Structures are given as structure tokens and as C-alpha cells.
Coordinates of C-alpha atoms and ligand atoms in Angstrom, one line a residue:
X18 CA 13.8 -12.9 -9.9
X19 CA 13.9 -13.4 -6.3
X20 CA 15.5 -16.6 -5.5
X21 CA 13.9 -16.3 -2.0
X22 CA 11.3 -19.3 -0.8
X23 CA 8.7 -19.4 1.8
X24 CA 8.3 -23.0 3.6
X25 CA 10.8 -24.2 5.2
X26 CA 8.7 -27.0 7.1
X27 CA 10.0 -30.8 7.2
X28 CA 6.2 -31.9 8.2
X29 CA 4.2 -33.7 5.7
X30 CA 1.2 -31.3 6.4
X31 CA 2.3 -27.9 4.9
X32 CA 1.8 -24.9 7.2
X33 CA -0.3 -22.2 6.4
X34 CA 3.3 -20.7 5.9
X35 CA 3.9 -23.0 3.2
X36 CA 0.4 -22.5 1.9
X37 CA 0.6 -18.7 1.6
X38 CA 4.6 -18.3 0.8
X39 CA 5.0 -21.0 -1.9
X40 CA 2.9 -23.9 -1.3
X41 CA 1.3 -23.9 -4.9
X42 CA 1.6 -27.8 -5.0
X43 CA -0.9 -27.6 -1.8
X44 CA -3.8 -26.5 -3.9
X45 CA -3.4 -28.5 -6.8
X46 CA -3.9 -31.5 -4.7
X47 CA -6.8 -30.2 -2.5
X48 CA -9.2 -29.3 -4.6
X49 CA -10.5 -29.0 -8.0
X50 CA -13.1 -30.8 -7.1
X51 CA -14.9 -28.0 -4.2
X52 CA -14.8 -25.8 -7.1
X53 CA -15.9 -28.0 -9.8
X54 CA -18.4 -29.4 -8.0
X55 CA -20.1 -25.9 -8.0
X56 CA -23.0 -25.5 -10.9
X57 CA -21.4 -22.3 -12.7
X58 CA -18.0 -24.4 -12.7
X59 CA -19.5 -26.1 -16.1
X60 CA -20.0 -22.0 -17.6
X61 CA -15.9 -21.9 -16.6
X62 CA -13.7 -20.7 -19.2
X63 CA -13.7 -18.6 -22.3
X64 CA -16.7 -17.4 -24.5
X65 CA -15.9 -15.2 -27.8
X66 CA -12.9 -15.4 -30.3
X67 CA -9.5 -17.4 -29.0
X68 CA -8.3 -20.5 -28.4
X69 CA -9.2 -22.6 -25.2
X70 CA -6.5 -21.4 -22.7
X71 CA -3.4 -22.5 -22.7
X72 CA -1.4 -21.8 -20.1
X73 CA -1.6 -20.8 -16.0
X74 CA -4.1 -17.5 -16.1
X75 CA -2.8 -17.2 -12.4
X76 CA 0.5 -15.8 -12.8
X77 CA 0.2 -12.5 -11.5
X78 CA -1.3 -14.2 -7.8
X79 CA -4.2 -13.2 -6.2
X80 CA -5.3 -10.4 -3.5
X81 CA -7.4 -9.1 -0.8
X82 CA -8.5 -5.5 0.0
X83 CA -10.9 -3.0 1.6
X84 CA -12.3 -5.1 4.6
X85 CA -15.4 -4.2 6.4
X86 CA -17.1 -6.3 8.8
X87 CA -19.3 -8.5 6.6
X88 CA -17.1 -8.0 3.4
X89 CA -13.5 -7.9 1.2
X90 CA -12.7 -7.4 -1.8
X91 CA -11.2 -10.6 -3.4
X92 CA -8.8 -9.5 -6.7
X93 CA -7.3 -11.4 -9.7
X94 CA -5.9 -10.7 -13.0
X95 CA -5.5 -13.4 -16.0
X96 CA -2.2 -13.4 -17.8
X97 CA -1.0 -16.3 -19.1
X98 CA 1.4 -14.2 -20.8
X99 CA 2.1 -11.1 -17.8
X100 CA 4.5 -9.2 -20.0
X101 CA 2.8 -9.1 -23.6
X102 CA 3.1 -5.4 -25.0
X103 CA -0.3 -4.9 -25.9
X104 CA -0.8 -5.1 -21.5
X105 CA -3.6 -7.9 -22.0
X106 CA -1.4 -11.1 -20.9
X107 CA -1.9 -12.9 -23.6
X108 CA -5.8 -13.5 -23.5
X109 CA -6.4 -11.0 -27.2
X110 CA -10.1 -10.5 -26.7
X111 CA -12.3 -12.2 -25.2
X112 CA -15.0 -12.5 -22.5
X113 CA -13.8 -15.1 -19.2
X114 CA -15.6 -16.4 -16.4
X115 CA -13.9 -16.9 -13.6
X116 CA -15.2 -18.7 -10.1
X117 CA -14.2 -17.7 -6.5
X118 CA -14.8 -19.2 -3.6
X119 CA -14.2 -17.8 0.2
X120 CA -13.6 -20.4 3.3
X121 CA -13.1 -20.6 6.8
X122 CA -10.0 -22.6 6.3
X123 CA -7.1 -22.8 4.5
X124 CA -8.2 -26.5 3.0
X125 CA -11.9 -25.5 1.7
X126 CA -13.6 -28.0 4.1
X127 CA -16.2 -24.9 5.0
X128 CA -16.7 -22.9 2.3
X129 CA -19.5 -20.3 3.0
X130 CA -19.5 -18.2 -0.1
X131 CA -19.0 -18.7 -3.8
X132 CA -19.9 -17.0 -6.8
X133 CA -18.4 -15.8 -10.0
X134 CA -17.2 -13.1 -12.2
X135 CA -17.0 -12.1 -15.8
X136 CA -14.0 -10.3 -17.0
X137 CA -12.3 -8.9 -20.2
X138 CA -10.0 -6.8 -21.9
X139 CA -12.1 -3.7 -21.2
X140 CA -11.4 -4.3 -17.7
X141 CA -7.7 -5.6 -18.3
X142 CA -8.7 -9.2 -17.3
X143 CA -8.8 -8.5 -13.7
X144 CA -11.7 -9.5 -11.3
X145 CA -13.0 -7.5 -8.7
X146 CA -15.4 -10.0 -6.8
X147 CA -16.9 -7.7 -3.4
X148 CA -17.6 -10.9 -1.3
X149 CA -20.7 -9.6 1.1
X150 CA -22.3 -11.7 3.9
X151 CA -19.3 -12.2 6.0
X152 CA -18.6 -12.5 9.8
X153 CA -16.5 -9.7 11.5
X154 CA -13.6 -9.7 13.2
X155 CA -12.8 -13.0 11.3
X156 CA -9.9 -14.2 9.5
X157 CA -10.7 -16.5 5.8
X158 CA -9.2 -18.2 2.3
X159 CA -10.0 -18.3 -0.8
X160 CA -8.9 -18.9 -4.0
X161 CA -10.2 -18.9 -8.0
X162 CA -11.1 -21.0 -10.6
X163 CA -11.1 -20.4 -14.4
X164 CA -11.2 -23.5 -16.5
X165 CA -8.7 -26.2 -15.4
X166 CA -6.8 -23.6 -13.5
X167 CA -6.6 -23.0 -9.6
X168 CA -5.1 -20.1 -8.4
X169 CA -3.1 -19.7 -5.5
X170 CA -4.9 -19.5 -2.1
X171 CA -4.8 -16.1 -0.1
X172 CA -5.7 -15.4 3.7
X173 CA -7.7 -12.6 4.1
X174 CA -9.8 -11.1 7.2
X175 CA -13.0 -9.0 8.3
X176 CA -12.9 -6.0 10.4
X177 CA -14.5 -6.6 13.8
X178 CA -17.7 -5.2 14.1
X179 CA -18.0 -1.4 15.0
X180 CA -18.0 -0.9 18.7
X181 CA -15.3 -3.7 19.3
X182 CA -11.9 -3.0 20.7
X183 CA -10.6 -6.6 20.1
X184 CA -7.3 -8.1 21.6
X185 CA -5.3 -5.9 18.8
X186 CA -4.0 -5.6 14.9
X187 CA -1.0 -6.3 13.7
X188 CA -0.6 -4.0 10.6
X189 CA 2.4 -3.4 8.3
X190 CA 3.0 -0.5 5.8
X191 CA 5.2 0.0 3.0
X192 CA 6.1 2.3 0.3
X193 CA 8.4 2.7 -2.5
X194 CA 9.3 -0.8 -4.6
X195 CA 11.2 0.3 -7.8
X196 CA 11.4 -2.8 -9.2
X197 CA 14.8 -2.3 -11.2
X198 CA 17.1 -1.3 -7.7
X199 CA 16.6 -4.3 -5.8
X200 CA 14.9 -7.6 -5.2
X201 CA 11.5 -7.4 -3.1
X202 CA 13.0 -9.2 0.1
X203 CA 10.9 -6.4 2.4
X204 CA 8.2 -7.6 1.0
X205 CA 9.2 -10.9 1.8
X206 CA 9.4 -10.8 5.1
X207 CA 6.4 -8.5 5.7
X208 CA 4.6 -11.7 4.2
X209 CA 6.1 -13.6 6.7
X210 CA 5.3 -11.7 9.8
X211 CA 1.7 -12.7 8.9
X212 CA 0.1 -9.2 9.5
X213 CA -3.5 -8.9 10.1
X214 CA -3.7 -5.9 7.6
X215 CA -1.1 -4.0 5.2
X216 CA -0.9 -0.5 3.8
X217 CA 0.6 0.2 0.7
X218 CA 1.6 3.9 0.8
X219 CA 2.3 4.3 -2.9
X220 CA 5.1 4.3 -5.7
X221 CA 4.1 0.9 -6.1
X222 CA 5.4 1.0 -9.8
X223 CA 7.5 3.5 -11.0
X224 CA 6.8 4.6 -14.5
X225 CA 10.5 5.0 -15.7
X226 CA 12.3 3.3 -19.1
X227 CA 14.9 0.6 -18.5
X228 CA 17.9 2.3 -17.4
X229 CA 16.2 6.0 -17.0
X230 CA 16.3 6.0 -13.1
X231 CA 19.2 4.1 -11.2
X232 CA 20.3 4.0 -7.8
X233 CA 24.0 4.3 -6.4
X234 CA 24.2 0.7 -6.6
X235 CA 23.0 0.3 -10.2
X236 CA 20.2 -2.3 -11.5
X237 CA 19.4 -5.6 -10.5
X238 CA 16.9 -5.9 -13.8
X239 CA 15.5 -3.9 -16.6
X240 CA 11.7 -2.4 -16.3
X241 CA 9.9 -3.7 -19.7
X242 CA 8.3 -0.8 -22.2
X243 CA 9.2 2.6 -22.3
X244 CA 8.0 5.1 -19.8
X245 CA 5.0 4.3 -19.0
X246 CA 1.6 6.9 -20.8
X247 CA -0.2 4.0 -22.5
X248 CA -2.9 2.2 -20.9
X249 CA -1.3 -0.9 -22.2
X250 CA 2.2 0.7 -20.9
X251 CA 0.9 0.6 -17.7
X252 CA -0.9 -2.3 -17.8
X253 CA 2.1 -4.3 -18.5
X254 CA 4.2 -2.5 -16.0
X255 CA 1.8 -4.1 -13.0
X256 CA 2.0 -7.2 -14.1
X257 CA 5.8 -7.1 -14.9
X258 CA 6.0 -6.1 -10.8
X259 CA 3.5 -8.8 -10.1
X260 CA 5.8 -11.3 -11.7
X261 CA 7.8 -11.0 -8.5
X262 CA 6.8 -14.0 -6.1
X263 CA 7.7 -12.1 -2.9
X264 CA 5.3 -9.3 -3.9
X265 CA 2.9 -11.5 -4.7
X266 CA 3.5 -13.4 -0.8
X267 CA 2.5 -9.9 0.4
X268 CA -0.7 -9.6 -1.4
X269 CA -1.6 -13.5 -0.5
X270 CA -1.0 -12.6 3.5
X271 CA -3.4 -10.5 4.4
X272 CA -5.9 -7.7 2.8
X273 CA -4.2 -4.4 1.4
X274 CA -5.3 -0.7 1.7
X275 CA -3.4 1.3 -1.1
X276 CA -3.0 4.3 -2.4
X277 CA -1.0 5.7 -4.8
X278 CA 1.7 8.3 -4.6
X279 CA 3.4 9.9 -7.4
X280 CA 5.2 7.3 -9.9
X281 CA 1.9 5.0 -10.4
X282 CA 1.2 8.6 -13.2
X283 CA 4.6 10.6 -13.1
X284 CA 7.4 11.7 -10.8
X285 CA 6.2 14.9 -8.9
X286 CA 3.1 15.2 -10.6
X287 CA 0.8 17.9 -9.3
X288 CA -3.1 17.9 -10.3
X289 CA -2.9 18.0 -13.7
X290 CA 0.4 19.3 -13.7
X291 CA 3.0 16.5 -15.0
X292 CA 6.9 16.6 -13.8
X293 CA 7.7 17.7 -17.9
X294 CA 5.0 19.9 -20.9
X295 CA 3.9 17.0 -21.9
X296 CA 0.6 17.5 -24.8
X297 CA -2.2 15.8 -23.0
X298 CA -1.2 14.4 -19.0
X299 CA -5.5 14.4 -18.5
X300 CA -5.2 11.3 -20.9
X301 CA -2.1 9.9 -19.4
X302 CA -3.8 10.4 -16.0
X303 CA -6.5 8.6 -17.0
X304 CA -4.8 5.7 -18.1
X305 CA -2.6 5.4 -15.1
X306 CA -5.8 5.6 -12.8
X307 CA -7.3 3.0 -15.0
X308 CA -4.7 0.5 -14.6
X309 CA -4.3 1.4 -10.6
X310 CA -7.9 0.6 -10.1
X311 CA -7.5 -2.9 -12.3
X312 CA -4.5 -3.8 -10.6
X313 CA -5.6 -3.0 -6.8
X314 CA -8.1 -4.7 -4.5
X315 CA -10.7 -1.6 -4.8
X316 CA -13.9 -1.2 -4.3
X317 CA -16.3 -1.2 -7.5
X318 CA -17.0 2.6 -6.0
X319 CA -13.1 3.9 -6.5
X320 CA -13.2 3.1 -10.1
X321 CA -12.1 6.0 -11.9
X322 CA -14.0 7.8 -14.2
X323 CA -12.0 9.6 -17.1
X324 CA -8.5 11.4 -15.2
X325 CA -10.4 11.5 -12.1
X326 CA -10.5 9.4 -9.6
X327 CA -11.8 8.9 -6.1
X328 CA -9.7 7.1 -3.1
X329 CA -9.4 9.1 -0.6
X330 CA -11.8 6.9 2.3
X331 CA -12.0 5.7 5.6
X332 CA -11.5 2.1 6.9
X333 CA -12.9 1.4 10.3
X334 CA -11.3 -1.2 12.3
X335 CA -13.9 -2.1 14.7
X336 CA -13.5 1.0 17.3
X337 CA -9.8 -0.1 17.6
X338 CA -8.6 2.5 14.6
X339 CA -10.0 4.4 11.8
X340 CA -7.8 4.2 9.0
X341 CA -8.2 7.7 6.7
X342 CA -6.5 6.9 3.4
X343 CA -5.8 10.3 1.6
X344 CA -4.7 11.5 -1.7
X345 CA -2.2 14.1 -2.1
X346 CA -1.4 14.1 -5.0
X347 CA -4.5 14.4 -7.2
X348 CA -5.4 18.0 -5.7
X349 CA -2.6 19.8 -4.7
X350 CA -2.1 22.9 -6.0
X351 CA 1.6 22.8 -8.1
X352 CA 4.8 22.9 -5.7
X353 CA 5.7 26.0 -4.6
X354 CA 9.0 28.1 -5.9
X355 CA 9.7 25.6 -8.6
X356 CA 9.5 22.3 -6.2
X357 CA 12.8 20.8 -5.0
X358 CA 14.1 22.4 -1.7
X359 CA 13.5 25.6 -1.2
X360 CA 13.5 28.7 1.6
X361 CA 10.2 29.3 -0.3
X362 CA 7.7 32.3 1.3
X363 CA 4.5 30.9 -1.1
X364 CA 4.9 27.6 1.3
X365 CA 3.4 29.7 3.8
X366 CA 0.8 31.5 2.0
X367 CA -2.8 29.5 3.5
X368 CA -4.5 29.6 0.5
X369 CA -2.2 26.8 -1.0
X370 CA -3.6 23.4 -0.5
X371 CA -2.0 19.7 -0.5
X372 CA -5.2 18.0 -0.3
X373 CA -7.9 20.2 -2.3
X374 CA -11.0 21.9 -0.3
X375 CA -13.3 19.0 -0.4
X376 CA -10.7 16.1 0.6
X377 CA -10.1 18.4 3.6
X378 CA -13.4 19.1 4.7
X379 CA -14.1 15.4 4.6
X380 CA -11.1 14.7 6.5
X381 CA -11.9 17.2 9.3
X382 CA -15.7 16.1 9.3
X383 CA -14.1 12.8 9.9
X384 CA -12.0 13.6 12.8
X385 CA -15.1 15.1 14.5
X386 CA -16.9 11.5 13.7
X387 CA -14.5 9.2 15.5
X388 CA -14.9 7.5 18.5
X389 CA -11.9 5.7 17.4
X390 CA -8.9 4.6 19.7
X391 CA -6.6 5.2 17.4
X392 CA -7.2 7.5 13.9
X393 CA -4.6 6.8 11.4
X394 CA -3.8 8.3 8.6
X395 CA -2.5 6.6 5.6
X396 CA -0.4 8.3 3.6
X397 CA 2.1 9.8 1.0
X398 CA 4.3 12.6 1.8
X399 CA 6.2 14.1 4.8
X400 CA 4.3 15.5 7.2
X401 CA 6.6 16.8 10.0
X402 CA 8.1 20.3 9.9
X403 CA 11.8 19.3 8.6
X404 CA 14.3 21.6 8.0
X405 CA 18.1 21.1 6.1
X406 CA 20.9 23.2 6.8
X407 CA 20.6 26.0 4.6
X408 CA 16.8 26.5 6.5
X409 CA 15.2 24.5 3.4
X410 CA 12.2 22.7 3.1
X411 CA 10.9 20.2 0.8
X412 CA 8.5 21.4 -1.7
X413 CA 6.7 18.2 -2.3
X414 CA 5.9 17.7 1.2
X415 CA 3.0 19.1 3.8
X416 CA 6.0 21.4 4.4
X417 CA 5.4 22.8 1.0
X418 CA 1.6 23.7 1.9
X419 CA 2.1 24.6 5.2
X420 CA -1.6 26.1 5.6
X421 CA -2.8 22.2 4.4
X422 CA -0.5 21.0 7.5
X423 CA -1.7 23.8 10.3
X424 CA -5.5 23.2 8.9
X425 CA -5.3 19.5 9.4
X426 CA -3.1 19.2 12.7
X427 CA -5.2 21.6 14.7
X428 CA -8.3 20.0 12.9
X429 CA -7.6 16.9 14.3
X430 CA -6.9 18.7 17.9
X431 CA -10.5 20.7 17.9
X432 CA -12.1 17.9 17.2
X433 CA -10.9 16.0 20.6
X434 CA -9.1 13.3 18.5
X435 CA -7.9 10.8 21.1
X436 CA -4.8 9.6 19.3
X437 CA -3.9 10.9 16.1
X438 CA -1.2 8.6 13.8
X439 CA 0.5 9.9 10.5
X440 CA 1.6 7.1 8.4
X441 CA 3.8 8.6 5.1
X442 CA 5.8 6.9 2.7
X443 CA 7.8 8.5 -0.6
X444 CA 11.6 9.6 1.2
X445 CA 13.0 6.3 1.0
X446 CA 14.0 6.6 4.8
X447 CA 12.3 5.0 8.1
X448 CA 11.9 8.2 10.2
X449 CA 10.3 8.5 13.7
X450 CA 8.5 11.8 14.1
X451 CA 7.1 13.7 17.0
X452 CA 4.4 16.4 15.7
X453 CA 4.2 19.6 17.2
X454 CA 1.3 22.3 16.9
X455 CA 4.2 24.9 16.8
X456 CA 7.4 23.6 15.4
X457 CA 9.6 27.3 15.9
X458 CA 8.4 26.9 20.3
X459 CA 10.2 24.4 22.1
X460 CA 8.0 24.3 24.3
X461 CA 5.4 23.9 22.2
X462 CA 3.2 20.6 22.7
X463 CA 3.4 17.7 20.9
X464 CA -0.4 16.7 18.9
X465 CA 0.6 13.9 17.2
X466 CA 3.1 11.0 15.8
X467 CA 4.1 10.4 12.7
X468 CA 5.6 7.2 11.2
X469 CA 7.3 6.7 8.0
X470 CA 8.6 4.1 6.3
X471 CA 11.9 3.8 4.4
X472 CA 11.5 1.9 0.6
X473 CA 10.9 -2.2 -0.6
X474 CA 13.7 -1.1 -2.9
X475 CA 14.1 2.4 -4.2
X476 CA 17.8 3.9 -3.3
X477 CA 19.1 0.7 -3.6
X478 CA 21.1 -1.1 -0.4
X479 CA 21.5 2.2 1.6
X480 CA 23.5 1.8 4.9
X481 CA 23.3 0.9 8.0
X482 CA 24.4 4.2 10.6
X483 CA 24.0 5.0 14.0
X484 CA 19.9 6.2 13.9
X485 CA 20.6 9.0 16.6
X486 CA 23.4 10.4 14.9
X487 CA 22.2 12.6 11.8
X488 CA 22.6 16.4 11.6
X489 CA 18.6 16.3 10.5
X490 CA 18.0 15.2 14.1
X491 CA 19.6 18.0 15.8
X492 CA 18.5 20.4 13.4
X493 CA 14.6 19.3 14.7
X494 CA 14.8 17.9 17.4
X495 CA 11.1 16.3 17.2
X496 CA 12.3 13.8 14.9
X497 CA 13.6 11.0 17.2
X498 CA 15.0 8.1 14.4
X499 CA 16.2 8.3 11.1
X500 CA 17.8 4.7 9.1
X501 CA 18.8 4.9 5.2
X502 CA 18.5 1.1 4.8
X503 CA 15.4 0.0 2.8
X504 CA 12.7 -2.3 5.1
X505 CA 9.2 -1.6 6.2
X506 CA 7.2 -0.6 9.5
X507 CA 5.5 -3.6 11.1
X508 CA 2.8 -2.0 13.9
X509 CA 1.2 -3.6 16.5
X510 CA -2.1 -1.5 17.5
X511 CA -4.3 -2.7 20.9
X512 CA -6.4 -0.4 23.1
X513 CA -3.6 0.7 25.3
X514 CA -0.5 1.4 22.8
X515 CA 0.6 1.2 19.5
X516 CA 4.1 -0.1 19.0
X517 CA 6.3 0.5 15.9
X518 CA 9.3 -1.9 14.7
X519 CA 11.5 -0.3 11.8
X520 CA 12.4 -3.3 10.0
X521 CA 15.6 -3.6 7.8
X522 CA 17.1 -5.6 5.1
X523 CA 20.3 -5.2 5.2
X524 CA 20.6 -5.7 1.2
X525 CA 18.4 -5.5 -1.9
X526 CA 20.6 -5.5 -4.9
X527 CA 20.9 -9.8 -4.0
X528 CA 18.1 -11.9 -2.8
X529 CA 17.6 -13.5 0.4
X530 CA 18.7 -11.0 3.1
X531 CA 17.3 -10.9 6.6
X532 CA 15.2 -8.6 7.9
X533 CA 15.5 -6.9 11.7
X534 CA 14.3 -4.3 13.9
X535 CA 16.3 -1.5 13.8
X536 CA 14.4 0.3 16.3
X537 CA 10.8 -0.1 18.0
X538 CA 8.7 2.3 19.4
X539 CA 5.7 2.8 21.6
X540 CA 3.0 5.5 21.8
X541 CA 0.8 5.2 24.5
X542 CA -2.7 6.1 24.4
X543 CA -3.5 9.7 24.8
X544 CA 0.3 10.2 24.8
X545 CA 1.3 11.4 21.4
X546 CA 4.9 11.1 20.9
X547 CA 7.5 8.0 20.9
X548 CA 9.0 6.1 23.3
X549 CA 11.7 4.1 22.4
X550 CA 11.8 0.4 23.5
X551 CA 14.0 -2.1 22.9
X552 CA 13.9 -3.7 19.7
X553 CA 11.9 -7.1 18.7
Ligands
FE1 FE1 9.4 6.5 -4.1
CA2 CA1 7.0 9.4 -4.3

């Protein structure tokens, strides 16, 4: 566990910080009485077989998602026991009511919406409560109730209404937390840079058996269960990672838009091709989705149905940004030459897609939509042209499907987009990218920017080296930065520039380290391509 702690205020009235980052003790004294003072506080509790319950159902924290101007999704999951094997928490079987309530501040003195949900083990205990009837462009708390238990409190916002521009976003993205290589300290510090918004860009969990995937710098604790192909596998896997109180700081912050990548199923998965012959990856598919959807703040509508499921979406933020979440893994046709890196001819061949025929049509249908200032798209793998010495490429990548990358780059230019943003996760590396519609011609103009960001954890400590100084930057030259230390991007979107800060951690396999900017950048609008600035 991370011996990391949020508030470090000597005032007698806690912060927000404090609130948010560890102030538990703050709503145990506020309030029991807002929410038991509410009619359906007297239905609280259990119904069905089981005991009353015994211990805090709150364990696993609490979490916002999928803002739109007059909603959010608001997300818990009981478990007063997170890491039980059979993935329910300890609750067995039975039916649980559990009360929300949504505020305009952090104390509950103006609640404007409650209501309640009824949740299970055919729905893994979680609660998906789609709070409707919001303000936009405004920031709120809440928190739940199920029998004598309070849960944390989380911040959460609205989207401002469509049309507005706004005074700016601060959003943070962040990829890649394998929870056995290093202590969740990005995550820390993301939650206490108190973004507006955060993008998850996927290998939230990894699916490996204790001591089946190590970095350089070894372990810093075990995954519980076996690799993960049982619902209850994976079940117990996301609330083993939500165990960690740093990630659960960075759900509490702010609202989340996720998607997965490959390890919330199986490494380098491809449609319904699994990394190993394995007899039936439809079913393991299924139960990975399953979990994903229980564990995330979703909407009721991206709940998957069998091995299928649907994310791929756009989040407007105001006129300020689109944010186009995609899916590439769920689609793609299999890597090309055997995955890996490869000089591989079928990479080329433009009947090979990354994203599947109707994911792209959306996309491009969606570029031709905006009015945005900024369209953003979040993200899994490499989208930049990079090359290694031996004139490789990567496989898994758009790089690998180079028809998918031509089809969406010059998409996004027919269709007059004003400022088009890749955000990709997956490498383990933060990496600055310039995007080109013709990587071969030097001369060729640049159409985009791409930002990725390195891991929470996965790789272990990494190291700290000079970021201009790689031979992948002089091999192509439109990749400007390049850092091997883990961290995440922390953006800063308003209607004249976006500006990137690579954050670091300097160590993961201890607790505690600091985080700082490695490098910043700015893109100015209708200027694809970085700038670099001086680092805050
Ligand atoms: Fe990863
Ligand atoms: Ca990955």
C-alpha cells in the first residue's frame, strides 16, 4: 500500500484537499443526518438472504464519469471484503439499496438532487446512478449512503453548455497502472493538481498471475488470482487495484472518461483474436467487458451485451473540445506479419483496419460535425509514423494499419477540423509528436499533434535522460520529446492554446516521490505542432 497522504493542512477547517485526498473523518462528522433525513433512507440496507452488514461497503471509493451539461454519472461498488475470490466483496447474495445524494458544496448545505439505487450480485454490487437535471459548466459533490455507512465524498463537474467557450479545462490523462511494478504516486499527484476532467487511456488492470509479468526493477506486491478469464477473476482484480487509496484520490477528483486498452481482456488481443489458442476468448471477452462496465463510471448505454461492447463516443465540452473516445482494440483486424516489430508490406495493404468500418465512419462523420475548438481524440495506441533502426515498425500500433492512419488523418483534414489532438497511451513513455500527412516528405505539412503519455507504473522506475537525446528522435524527426520515467500528461485547454506538462515521478517501486514537469508544450490554435515552453 501506498504510504502516501493527502492533507497536509494545520487549519481546523479541512480543505477541500483534505476532503477529497484523505479527509474520511470529514464526512463522518458532517452528515448522516442530510442523508438520513431523506424518506428512502428508512428502505437503506439489505433485503434477501445475509446478515445485516458488517463492515465499511465503501472500500473500493467512489467515482464520477461521462459529464454532459445537465448530467454525470455518479459510481460505486460495495465490498466490505474487496479481495474475496468469488469477486463479490463479501456481500454473497443479496439485493442492496444504496442512497446518493449530489450538492453544490463539499459540506451538503445545498443538496439539489438525491435518489437511490438497487444493486446486486448480478451487477457485481456496483451502482451506476445517471444523475440528470444538472446545471452546466458547474463543478458538485456527492457522496452515498447504504445503511449506517457513508462513503467518501467526490467532486465532480458538468460540461458547459454547448456553444460556450469558457475560461478553459484543465484535463489530465493517464495510462498504464500495473499494480505489481510500482506504487500509484502518478496517480497521486494527478489527484492533487485538481483537474477539471481525466482520461483514463487504458491498461487500467493488467490481467497477469502474481509474478507472470515483472519489470527490471522487480515487484512491489503480488496481483491476487490467477490470470485473470473468470468474471469473478476479474471482478476481484478491480477491486484489488481499487484497494489503492491514491487511485481512488484520482477517481474522487474529478469525472473520468475511460477506455480500455488491451490488458483489461488480454495482452495484444485482436478482435476475437487472444495473445495465446485459447478454447473460448468470446466468453473470456465477455467477462472482461462485464467487469470494465461494473467497475467504470459508464453510461447505462455502454453496457455490454455478450463479448460485445460499445464505447467508442463522443464527449462535448461545451464548444471548447470534443473529446472522441475510440476503441482499437475490439475491431481491428489481427496484427500484421506476426505482430511485434516488423518491416511488414501487409501494414500497408488499405484494406486492413485498426478501428473496424463502422467506428470509422462514425469518426469521420464526427469530424465533419464539429464546430469544436479543439477535437481530441482519446486513445490507445501509437499514432505517429515511428520508425527503429532496422526501418521497423510496431505492429500493434496505427503504424501497423497504415490505411486506418491515412483514412483518419486526411479525414480529419477534409473535413476542415480546426485543431486536431491525438491523445494515446500503451508504450509506457511520455512522447511529444508532430503529425504529418506524409511522413517519407520533409517538407510535408504537419496536420496534427499527438500526445502520449508514459505509465502510473508499468516498466517500473525507468530513468531520467536528456529528452532531446534519443536515436528515435533523429530517426523522425517529427517526434520532438521522448522521457522513460513513468508520470502522466496534465493539459491545460482554453480558446487560444492547449498547453501540455509531461509530469514525472521520479520513483515508483517506493511510495511518496514527487512529481515534476519534465517538459511543457504549447499548440496554438490553428497551429498544429509543439512548441516547447518552459516547464511549470
Ligand atoms: Fe500498458
Ligand atoms: Ca497496452
Amino acid at each position: 500500500m501506498s504510504a502516501s497522504t493527502g492533507g497536509k493542512s494545520t487549519t481546523s477547517r479541512p480543505s477541500r484537499r483534505q476532503v477529497l485526498l484523505g479527509g474520511a473523518a470529514l464526512t463522518a462528522i458532517t452528515t448522516a443526518s442530510v442523508l438520513g433525513s431523506h424518506p428512502t433512507a428508512r428502505a437503506a440496507g439489505t433485503r434477501g438472504a445475509g446478515a445485516p452488514l458488517r463492515g465499511d461497503v465503501f472500500t473500493l471509493g467512489v467515482a464520477s464519469g461521462e459529464p454532459d451539461q445537465h448530467s454525470v454519472v455518479l459510481w460505486t461498488r460495495l465490498a466490505p471484503t474487496p479481495l474475496a475470490d468469488d469477486g463479490l466483496g463479501g456481500l454473497g447474495r443479496r439485493a442492496v439499496t444504496v442512497q446518493w445524494e449530489i450538492a453544490h458544496d463539499e459540506r451538503f448545505r445545498h443538496v439539489v438532487r438525491r435518489g437511490h439505487e438497487t444493486t446486486g450480485p448480478e451487477a457485481g454490487y456496483a451502482v451506476h446512478a445517471e444523475v440528470a437535471g444538472l446545471e452546466p459548466g458547474r463543478e458538485y459533490f456527492y457522496r452515498f449512503r447504504c445503511g449506517r455507512f457513508l462513503s467518501p465524498t467526490g467532486r465532480t463537474r458538468t460540461a458547459p453548455a454547448p456553444g460556450v467557450l469558457g475560461t478553459g479545462l484543465m484535463m489530465a490523462f493517464a495510462s498504464c497502472a500495473q499494480y505489481e511494478h510500482g506504487y500509484f504516486t502518478a496517480y497521486r499527484r494527478l489527484a492533487e493538481d485538481e483537474p477539471d476532467l481525466v482520461l483514463h487511456l487504458g491498461d487500467y488492470i493488467y490481467e497477469y498471475g502474481p509474478g507472470a509479468h515483472v519489470s527490471p526493477d522487480g515487484v512491489v506486491r503480488d496481483h491476487r488470482g490467477p490470470e485473470t478469464e473468470t468474471l469473478a477473476q476479474y471482478r476481484q482484480r478491480y477491486a484489488q487495484y481499487r484497494t489503492d487509496p491514491d487511485l481512488r484520490a484520482a477517481h474522487a477528483v474529478a469525472p473520468w472518461l475511460v477506455v480500455p486498452d488491451d490488458h483489461e481482456v488480454d495482452n495484444n488481443w485482436a478482435g476475437y483474436v487472444p495473445e495465446h489458442p485459447q478454447p473460448n476468448f468470446a466468453a473470456r471477452r465477455a467477462n472482461a467487458f462485464r467487469a470494465y462496465y461494473e467497475n467504470m463510471p459508464l453510461r447505462r448505454r455502454n453496457k455490454p451485451t455478450g463479448s460485445r461492447i460499445r464505447l467508442y463516443r463522443t464527449v462535448a465540452w461545451g464548444s471548447l473540445a470534443n473529446f472522441h473516445m475510440l476503441d482499437t482494440r475490439q475491431y481491428r483486424d489481427d496484427q500484421a506479419c506476426g505482430d511485434g516489430w516488423k518491416v511488414c508490406e501487409d501494414a500497408a495493404d488499405p484494406t486492413r483496419t485498426l478501428t473496424g468500418d463502422d467506428q470509422e465512419r462514425w469518426l469521420l462523420g464526427q469530424f465533419r460535425r464539429s464546430r469544436a475548438r479543439w477535437d481530441v481524440l482519446g486513445q490507445q495506441v501509437f499514432f505517429a509514423r515511428k520508425v527503429n533502426d532496422e526501418g521497423a515498425m510496431s505492429m500493434e500500433a496505427w503504424d501497423g494499419y497504415q490505411g486506418s492512419q491515412d483514412r483518419v488523418s486526411r479525414g480529419w483534414v477534409a473535413a476542415g477540423v480546426r485543431n486536431p489532438v491525438v491523445l494515446t497511451g500503451d508504450v509506457h513513455t511520455h512522447w511529444a509528436n508532430e503529425l504529418k500527412a506524409d511522413y517519407s516528405d520533409p517538407d510535408s505539412p504537419v496536420i496534427g499533434t499527438e500526445l502520449v503519455t508514459s505509465s502510473v507504473t508499468s516498466g517500473g522506475d525507468g530513468a531520467d535522460s536528456d529528452p532531446a537525446d534519443h536515436p528515435d528522435l533523429q530517426r523522425n524527426p517529427h517526434i520532438k520529446f521522448r522521457s522513460t520515467q513513468r508520470g502522466y500528461v496534465r493539459t491545460r485547454l482554453t480558446r487560444h492554446e492547449l498547453r501540455a506538462d509531461f509530469r514525472v515521478v521520479d520513483h515508483v517501486t517506493r511510495p511518496g516521490a514527487p512529481a515534476r514537469t519534465r517538459a511543457s508544450f504549447v499548440v496554438a490554435d490553428r497551429h498544429p505542432g509543439l512548441t516547447e515552453v518552459s516547464p511549470r
